[in-house]
Coordinates of C-alpha atoms and ligand atoms in Angstrom, one line a residue:
X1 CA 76.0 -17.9 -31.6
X2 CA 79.3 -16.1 -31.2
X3 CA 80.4 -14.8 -27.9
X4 CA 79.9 -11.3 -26.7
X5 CA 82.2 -9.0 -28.7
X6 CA 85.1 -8.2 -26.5
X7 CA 87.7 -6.5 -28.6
X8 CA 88.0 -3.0 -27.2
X9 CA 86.9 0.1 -28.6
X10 CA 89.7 2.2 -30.1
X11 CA 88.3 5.2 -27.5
X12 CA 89.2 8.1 -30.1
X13 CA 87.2 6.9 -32.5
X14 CA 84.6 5.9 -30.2
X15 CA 84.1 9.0 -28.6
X16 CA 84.0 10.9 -32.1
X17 CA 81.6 8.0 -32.4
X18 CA 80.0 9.5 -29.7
X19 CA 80.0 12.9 -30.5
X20 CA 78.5 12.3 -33.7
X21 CA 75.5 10.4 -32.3
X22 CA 75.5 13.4 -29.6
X23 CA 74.8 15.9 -32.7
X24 CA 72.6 13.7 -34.6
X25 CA 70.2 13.2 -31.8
X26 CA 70.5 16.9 -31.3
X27 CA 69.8 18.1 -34.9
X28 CA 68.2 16.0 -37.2
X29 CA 66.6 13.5 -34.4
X30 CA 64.3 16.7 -33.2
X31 CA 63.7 17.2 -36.7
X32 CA 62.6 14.1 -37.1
X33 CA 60.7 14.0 -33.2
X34 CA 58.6 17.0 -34.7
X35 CA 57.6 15.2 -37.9
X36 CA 56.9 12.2 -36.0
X37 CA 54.1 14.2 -33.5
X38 CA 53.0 16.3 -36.3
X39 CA 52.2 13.3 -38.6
X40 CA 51.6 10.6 -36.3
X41 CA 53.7 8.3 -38.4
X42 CA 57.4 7.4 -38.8
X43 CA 58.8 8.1 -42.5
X44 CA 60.2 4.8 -44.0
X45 CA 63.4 7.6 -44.3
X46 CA 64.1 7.8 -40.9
X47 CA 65.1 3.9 -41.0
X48 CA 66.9 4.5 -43.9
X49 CA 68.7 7.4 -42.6
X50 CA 69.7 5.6 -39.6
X51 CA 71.4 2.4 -42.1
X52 CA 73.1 4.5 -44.0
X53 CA 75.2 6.2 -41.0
X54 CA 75.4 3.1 -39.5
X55 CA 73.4 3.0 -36.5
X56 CA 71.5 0.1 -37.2
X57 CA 74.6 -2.5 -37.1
X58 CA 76.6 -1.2 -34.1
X59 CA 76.4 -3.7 -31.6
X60 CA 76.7 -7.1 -34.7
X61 CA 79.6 -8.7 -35.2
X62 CA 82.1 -7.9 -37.6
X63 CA 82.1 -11.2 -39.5
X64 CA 78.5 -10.5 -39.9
X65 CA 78.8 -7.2 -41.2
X66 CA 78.1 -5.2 -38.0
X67 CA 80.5 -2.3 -36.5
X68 CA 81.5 -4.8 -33.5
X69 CA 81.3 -2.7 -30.5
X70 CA 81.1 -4.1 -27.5
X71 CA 77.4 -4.5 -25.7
X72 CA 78.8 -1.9 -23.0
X73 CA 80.5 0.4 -25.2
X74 CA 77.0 0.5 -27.5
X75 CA 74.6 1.0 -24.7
X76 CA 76.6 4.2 -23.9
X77 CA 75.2 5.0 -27.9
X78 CA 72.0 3.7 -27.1
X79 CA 71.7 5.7 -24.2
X80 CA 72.1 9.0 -26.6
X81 CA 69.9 7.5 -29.2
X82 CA 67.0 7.1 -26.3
X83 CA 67.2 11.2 -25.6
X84 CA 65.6 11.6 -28.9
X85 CA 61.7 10.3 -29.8
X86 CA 60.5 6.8 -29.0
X87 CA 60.3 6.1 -32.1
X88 CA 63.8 6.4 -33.3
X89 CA 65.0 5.3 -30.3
X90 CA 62.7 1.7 -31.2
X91 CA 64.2 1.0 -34.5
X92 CA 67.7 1.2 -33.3
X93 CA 67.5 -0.6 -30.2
X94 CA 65.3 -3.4 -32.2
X95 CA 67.5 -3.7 -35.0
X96 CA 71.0 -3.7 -32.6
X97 CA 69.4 -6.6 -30.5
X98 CA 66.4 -8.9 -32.0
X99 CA 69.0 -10.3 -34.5
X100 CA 70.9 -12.1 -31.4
X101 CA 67.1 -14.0 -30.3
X102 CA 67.3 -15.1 -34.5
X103 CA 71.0 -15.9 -34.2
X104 CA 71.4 -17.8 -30.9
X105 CA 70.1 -21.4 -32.5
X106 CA 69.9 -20.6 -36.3
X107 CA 71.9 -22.8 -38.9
X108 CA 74.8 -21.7 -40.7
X109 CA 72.3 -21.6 -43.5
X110 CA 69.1 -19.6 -41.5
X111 CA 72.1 -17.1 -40.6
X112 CA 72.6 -15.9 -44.1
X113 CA 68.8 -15.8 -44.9
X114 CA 67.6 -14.2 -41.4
X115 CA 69.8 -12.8 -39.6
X116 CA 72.6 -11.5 -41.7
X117 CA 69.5 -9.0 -44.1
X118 CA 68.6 -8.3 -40.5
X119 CA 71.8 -6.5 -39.5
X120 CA 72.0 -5.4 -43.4
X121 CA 68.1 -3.6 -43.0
X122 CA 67.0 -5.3 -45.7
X123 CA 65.3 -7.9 -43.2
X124 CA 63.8 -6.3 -40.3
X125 CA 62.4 -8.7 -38.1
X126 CA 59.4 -8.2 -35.4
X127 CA 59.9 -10.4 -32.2
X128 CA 56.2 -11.7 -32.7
X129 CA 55.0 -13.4 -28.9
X130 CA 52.3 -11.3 -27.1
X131 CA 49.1 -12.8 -27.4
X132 CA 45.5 -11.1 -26.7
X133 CA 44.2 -14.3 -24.7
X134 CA 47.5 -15.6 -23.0
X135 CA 49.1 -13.9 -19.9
X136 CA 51.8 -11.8 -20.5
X137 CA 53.5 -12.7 -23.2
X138 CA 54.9 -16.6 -22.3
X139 CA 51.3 -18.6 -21.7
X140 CA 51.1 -18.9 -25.7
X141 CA 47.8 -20.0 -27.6
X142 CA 49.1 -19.4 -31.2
X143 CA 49.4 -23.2 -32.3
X144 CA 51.0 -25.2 -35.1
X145 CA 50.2 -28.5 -37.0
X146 CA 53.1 -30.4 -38.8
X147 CA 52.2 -31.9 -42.1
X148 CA 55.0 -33.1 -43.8
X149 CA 57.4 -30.1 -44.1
X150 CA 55.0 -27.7 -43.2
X151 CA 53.9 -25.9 -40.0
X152 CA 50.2 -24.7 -40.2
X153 CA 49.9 -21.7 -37.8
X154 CA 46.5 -20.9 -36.6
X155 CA 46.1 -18.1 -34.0
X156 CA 46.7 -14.2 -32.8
X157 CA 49.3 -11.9 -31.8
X158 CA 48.8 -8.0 -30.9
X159 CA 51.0 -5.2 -29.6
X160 CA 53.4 -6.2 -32.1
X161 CA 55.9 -3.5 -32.6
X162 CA 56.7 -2.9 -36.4
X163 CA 54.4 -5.9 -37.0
X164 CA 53.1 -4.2 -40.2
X165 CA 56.8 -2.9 -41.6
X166 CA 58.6 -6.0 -41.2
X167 CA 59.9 -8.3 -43.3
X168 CA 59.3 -11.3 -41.4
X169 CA 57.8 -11.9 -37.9
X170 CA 59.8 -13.8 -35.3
X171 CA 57.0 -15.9 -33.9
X172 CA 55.9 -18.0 -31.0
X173 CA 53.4 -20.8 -31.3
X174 CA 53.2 -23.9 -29.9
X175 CA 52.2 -27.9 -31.2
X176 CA 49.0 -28.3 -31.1
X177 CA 47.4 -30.0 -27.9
X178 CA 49.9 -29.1 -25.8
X179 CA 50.5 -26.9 -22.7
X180 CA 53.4 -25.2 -20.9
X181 CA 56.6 -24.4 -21.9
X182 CA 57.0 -28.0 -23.9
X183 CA 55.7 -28.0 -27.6
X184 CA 56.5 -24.5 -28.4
X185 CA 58.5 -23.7 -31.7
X186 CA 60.1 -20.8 -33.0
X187 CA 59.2 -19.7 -36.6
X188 CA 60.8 -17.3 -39.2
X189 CA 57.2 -16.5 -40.8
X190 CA 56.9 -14.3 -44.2
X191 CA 55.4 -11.0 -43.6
X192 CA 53.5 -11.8 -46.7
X193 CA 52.4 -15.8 -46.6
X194 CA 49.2 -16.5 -47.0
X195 CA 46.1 -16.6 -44.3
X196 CA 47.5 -13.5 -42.1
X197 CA 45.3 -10.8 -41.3
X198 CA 47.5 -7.5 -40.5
X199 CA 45.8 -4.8 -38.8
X200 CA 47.5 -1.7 -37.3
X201 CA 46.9 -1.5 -33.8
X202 CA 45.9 2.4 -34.1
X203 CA 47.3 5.2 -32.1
X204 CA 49.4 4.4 -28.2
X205 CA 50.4 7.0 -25.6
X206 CA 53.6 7.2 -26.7
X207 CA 56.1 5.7 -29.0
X208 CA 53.9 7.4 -31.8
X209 CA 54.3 6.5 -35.5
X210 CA 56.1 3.1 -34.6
X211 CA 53.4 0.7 -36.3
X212 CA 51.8 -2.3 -34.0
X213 CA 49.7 -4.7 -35.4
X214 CA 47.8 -7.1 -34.1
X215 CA 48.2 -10.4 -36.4
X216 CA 45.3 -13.3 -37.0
X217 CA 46.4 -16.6 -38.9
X218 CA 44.5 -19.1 -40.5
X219 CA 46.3 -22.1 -41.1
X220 CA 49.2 -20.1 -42.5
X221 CA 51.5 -22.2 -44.2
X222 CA 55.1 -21.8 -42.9
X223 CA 58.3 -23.8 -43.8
X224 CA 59.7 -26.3 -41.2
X225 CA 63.1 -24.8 -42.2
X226 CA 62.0 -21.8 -41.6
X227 CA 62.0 -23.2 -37.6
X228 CA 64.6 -22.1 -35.5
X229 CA 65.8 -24.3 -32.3
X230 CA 64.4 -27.3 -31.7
X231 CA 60.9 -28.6 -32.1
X232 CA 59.3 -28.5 -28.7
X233 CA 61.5 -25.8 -27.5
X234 CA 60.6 -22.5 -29.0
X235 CA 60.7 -20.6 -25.6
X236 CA 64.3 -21.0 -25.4
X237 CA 64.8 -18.7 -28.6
X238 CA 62.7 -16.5 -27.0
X239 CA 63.9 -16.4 -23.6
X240 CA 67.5 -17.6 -23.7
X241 CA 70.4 -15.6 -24.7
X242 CA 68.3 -12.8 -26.2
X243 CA 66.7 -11.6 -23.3
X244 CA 69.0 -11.2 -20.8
X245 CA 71.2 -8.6 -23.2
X246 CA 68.1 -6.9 -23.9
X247 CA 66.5 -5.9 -21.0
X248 CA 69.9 -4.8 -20.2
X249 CA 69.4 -2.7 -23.1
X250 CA 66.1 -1.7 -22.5
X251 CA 67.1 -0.3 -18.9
X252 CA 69.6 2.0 -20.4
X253 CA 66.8 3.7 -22.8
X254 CA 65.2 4.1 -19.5
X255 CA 68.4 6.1 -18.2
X256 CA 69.1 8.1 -21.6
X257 CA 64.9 9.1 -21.7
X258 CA 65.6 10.2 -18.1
X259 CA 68.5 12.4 -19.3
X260 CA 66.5 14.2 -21.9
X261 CA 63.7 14.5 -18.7
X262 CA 66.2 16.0 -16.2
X263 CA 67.7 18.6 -19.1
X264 CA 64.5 19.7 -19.7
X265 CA 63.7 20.4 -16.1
X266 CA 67.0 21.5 -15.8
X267 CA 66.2 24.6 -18.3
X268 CA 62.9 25.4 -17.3
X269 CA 63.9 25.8 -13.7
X270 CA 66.9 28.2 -14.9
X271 CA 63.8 29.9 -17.2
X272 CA 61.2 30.7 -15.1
X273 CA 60.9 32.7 -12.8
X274 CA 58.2 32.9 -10.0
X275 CA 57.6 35.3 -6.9
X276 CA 60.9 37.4 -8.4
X277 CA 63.2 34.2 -8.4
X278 CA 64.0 31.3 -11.0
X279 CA 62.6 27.8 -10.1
X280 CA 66.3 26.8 -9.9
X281 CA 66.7 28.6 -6.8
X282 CA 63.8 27.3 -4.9
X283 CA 64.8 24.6 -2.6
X284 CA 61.8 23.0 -3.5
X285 CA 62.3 23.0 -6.6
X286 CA 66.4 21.9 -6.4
X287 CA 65.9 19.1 -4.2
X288 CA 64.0 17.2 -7.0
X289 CA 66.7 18.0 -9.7
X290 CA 68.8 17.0 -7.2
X291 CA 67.2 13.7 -6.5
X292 CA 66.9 12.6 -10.3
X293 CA 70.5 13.3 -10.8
X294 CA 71.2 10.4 -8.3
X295 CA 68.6 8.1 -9.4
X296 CA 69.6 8.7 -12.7
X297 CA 73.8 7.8 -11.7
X298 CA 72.4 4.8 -9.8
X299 CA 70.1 3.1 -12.0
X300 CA 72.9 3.6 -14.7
X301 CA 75.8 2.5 -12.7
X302 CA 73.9 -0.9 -12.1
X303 CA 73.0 -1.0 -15.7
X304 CA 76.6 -0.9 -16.8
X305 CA 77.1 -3.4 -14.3
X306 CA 74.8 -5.9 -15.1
X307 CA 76.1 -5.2 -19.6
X308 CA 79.7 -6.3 -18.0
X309 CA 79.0 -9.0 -16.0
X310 CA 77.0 -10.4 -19.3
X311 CA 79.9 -9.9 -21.2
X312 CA 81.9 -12.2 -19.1
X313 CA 79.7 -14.6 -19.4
X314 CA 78.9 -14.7 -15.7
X315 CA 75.9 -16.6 -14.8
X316 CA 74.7 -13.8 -12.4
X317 CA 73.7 -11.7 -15.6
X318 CA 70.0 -13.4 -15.6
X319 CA 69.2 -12.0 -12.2
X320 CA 71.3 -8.5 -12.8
X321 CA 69.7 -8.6 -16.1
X322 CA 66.0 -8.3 -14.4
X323 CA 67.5 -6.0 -11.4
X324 CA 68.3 -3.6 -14.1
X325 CA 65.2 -3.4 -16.1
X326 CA 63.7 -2.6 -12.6
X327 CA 65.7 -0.4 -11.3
X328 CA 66.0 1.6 -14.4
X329 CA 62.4 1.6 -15.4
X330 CA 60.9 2.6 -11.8
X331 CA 64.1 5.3 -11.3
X332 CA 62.2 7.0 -15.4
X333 CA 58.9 6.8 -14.0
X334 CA 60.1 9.0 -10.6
X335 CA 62.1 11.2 -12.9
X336 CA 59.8 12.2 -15.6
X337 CA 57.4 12.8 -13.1
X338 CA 59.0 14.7 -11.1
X339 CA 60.2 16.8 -14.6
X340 CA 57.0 17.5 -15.3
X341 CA 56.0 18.9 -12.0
X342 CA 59.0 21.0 -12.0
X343 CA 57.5 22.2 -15.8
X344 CA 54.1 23.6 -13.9
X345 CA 50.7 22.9 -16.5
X346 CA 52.2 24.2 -18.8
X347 CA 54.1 20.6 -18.9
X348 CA 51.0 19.3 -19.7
X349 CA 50.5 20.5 -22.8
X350 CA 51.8 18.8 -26.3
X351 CA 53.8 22.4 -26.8
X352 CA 56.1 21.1 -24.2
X353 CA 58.4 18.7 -24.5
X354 CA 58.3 17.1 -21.7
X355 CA 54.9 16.0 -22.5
X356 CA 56.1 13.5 -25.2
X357 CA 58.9 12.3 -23.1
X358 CA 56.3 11.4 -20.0
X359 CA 54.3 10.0 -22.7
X360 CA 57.1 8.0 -23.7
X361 CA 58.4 6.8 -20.6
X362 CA 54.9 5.1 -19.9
X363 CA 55.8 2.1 -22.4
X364 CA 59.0 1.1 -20.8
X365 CA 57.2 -0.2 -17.8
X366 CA 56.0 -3.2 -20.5
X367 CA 58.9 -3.6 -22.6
X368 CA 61.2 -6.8 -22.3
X369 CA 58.6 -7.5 -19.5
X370 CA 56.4 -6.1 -17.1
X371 CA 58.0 -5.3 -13.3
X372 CA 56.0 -7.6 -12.1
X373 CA 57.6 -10.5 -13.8
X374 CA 61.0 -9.3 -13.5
X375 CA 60.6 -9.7 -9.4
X376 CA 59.4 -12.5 -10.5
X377 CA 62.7 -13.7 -11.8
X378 CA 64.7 -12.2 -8.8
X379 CA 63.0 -14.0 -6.3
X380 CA 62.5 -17.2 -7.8
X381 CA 66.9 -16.4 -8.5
X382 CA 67.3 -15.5 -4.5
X383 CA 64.8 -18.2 -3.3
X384 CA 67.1 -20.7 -5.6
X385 CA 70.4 -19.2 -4.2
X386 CA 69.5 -19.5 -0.5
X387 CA 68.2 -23.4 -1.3
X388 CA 71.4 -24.2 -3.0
X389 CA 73.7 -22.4 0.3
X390 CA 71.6 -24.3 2.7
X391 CA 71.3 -27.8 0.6
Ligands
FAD1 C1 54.7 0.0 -26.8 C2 54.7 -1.5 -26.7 C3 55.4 -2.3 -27.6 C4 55.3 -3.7 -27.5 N1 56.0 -4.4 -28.4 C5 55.9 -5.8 -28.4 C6 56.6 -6.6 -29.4 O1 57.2 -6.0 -30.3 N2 56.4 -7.9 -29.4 C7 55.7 -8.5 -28.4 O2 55.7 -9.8 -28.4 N3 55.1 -7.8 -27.4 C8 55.2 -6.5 -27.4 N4 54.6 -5.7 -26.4 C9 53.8 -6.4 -25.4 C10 54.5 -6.4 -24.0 O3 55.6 -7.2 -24.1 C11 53.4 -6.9 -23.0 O4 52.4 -5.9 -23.0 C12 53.9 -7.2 -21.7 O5 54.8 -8.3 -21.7 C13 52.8 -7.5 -20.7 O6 52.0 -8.6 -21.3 P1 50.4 -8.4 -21.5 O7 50.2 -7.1 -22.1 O8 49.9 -9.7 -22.1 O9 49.9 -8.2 -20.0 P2 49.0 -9.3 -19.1 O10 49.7 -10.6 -19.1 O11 47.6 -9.2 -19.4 O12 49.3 -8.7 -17.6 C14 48.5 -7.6 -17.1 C15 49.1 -7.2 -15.8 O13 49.2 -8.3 -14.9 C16 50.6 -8.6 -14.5 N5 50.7 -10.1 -14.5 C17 50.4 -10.9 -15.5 N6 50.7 -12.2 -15.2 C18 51.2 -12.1 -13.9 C19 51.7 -13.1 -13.0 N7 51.7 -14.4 -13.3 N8 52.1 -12.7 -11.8 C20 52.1 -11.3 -11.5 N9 51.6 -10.4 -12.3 C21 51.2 -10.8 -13.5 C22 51.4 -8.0 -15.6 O14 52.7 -7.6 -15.1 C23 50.6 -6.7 -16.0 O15 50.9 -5.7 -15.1 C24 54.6 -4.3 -26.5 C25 53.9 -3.6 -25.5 C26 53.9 -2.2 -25.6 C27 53.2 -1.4 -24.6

């Protein structure tokens, strides 16, 4: 896997760069938020739209045929791409990131059939591990059994985000009999081999339109070069490299959903006026504005933080990694509520926008790993750390 992309940014360009995905979100990506609520669907257009201008290959490599920016140059994109629907806001932070869990262990040869159409769009990939009977994502029950040169998978996914759309499912199983993280493999499996049963998931809270399917095999037939990582060790594509950049990621679509919260509470408090006065100038009322704007700053200035300190490879990423996703996901859940009481009930209703964006906000809180399991992480990190000063 190459290391993170470090060549900087010629700023100009980037923040014409920026400016550009600045008005795109503002124009077209309403359009698109409206036809996404009205239809309860995402156009196969809207991807395309997004490949074509490029948005889809910012953060791959160069020699890959990616734009090359640096992870904590893109998440300042990614953070304008998340003040626009759920939706959009999925494909491009899917398609920027899930190559790198594909990448991290595959061959010279996997690279050019996975994860190069990947960064192309012509290979979108679904990172394939929740289970409906196994604990949050990593207890897996989806097994394998190796005859010859074939894997025989046997099993069931759900919650699968574009599980029905994809070209092929990034998926976690594990050798048959045993238990843990030992025996688990990796597979590249064909969204159309045989024995699978795809079913879409029906209609979430939020991120409406995005497809998720919930996945049954039957002694599907997959290729044992279609494995990536060692036999055995499966976890390690799921949780190594991958991870840590992505919850990263997924902390600063918490702080650009926030934005789009705060701007909307911004307006209606300038807007409407109660007892002879607008909102804005209601202490009340300016306090909470107030108070998002510094959760906001604070929950991105660690994000950025813990996107640096990956790029220098420094092993305190894991834990900042976590601390982000936290941080971030707890500061959206204070700040869209607290925009939607500034709204009144009228905030309540789907003719506001604030309603999608509370809507919205919900599904961070399980993305790239419950809050739960990211303190989780930390402590088991500090518990380790004050072992390791006192040993
Ligand atoms: C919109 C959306 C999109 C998603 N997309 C994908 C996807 O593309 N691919 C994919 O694989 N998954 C996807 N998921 C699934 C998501 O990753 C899981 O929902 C999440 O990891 C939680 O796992 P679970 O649902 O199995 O919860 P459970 O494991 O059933 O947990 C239920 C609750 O108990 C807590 N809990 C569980 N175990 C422990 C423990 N040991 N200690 C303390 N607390 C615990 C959890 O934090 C949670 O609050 C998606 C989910 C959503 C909502």
């Amino acid at each position: 896997m190459p290391q993170p992309i470090t060549t900087p940014v010629d700023e100009a360009e980037f923040a014409a760069l920026k400016d550009e995905v600045a008005a795109y979100v503002a124009n077209e990506g309403e359009a698109w938020t409206r036809r996404i609520e009205d239809e309860r669907a995402v156009p196969s257009e809207l991807r395309d739209e997004l490949q074509e201008r490029g948005y889809l290959a910012l953060a791959a490599p160069v020699e890959y045929g990616g734009r090359g920016i640096p992870f904590s140059r893109y998440l300042e994109l990614l953070e304008l791409f998340s003040m626009s629907h759920a939706s959009l806001r999925m494909i491009v932070h899917v398609a920027n990131g899930v190559w790198r869990s594909a990448d991290q262990f595959a061959t010279p040869e996997q690279r050019e059939r996975f994860v190069i159409p990947a960064i192309r769009g012509d290979g979108v990939i679904a990172f394939t591990l929740t289970e409906p009977t196994a604990g949050t994502g990593a207890d897996i029950r989806c097994e394998v059994e190796r005859e010859g040169d074939t894997y025989y998978l046997s099993g069931e996914k759900h919650l699968i985000t574009f599980g029905l759309s994809c070209h092929r499912w990034l998926l976690f199983a594990r050798l048959k009999g045993t238990t843990g993280n030992d025996g688990t493999v990796a597979l590249m499996v064909d969204r159309d081999a045989p024995n699978v049963d795809a079913v879409d998931m029906g209609e979430s809270l939020g991120v409406r339109g995005t497809d998720h399917a919930r996945l049954v095999f039957d002694r599907t037939p997959v290729p044992v070069e279609n494995r990536l990582g060692e036999e055995g060790r499966g976890l390690e594509v799921a949780f190594g490299g991958f991870l840590q950049p992505s919850r990263i990621a997924v902390g600063m679509t918490c702080v650009g959903l926030a934005k789009k919260a705060q701007e909307l509470a911004v307006q209606h408090a300038q807007q409407r006026v109660t007892f002879g006065k607008p909102l804005a100038g209601r202490q009340a009322i300016a306090f909470q504005i107030a108070e998002n704007a510094a959760d906001i700053e604070a929950a991105r200035a660690l994000v950025i933080h813990a996107a640096q300190r990956w790029e220098q490879g420094d092993p305190a990423a894991s834990t900042l990694s976590s601390m982000a996703k936290l941080i971030a996901v707890d500061m959206l859940t204070r700040v869209t509520d607290k925009a939607l009481q500034v709204h009144g009930g009228i905030g309540y209703w789907n003719s506001s926008p604030i309603e999608r964006v509370y809507r919205d906000a919900r599904a961070q809180r399980f993305e790239e790993g419950t809050n739960e399991i990211q303190k989780t992480i930390i402590a088991r990190d500090v518990f380790a750390a004050a072992a390791a000063a006192q040993a």
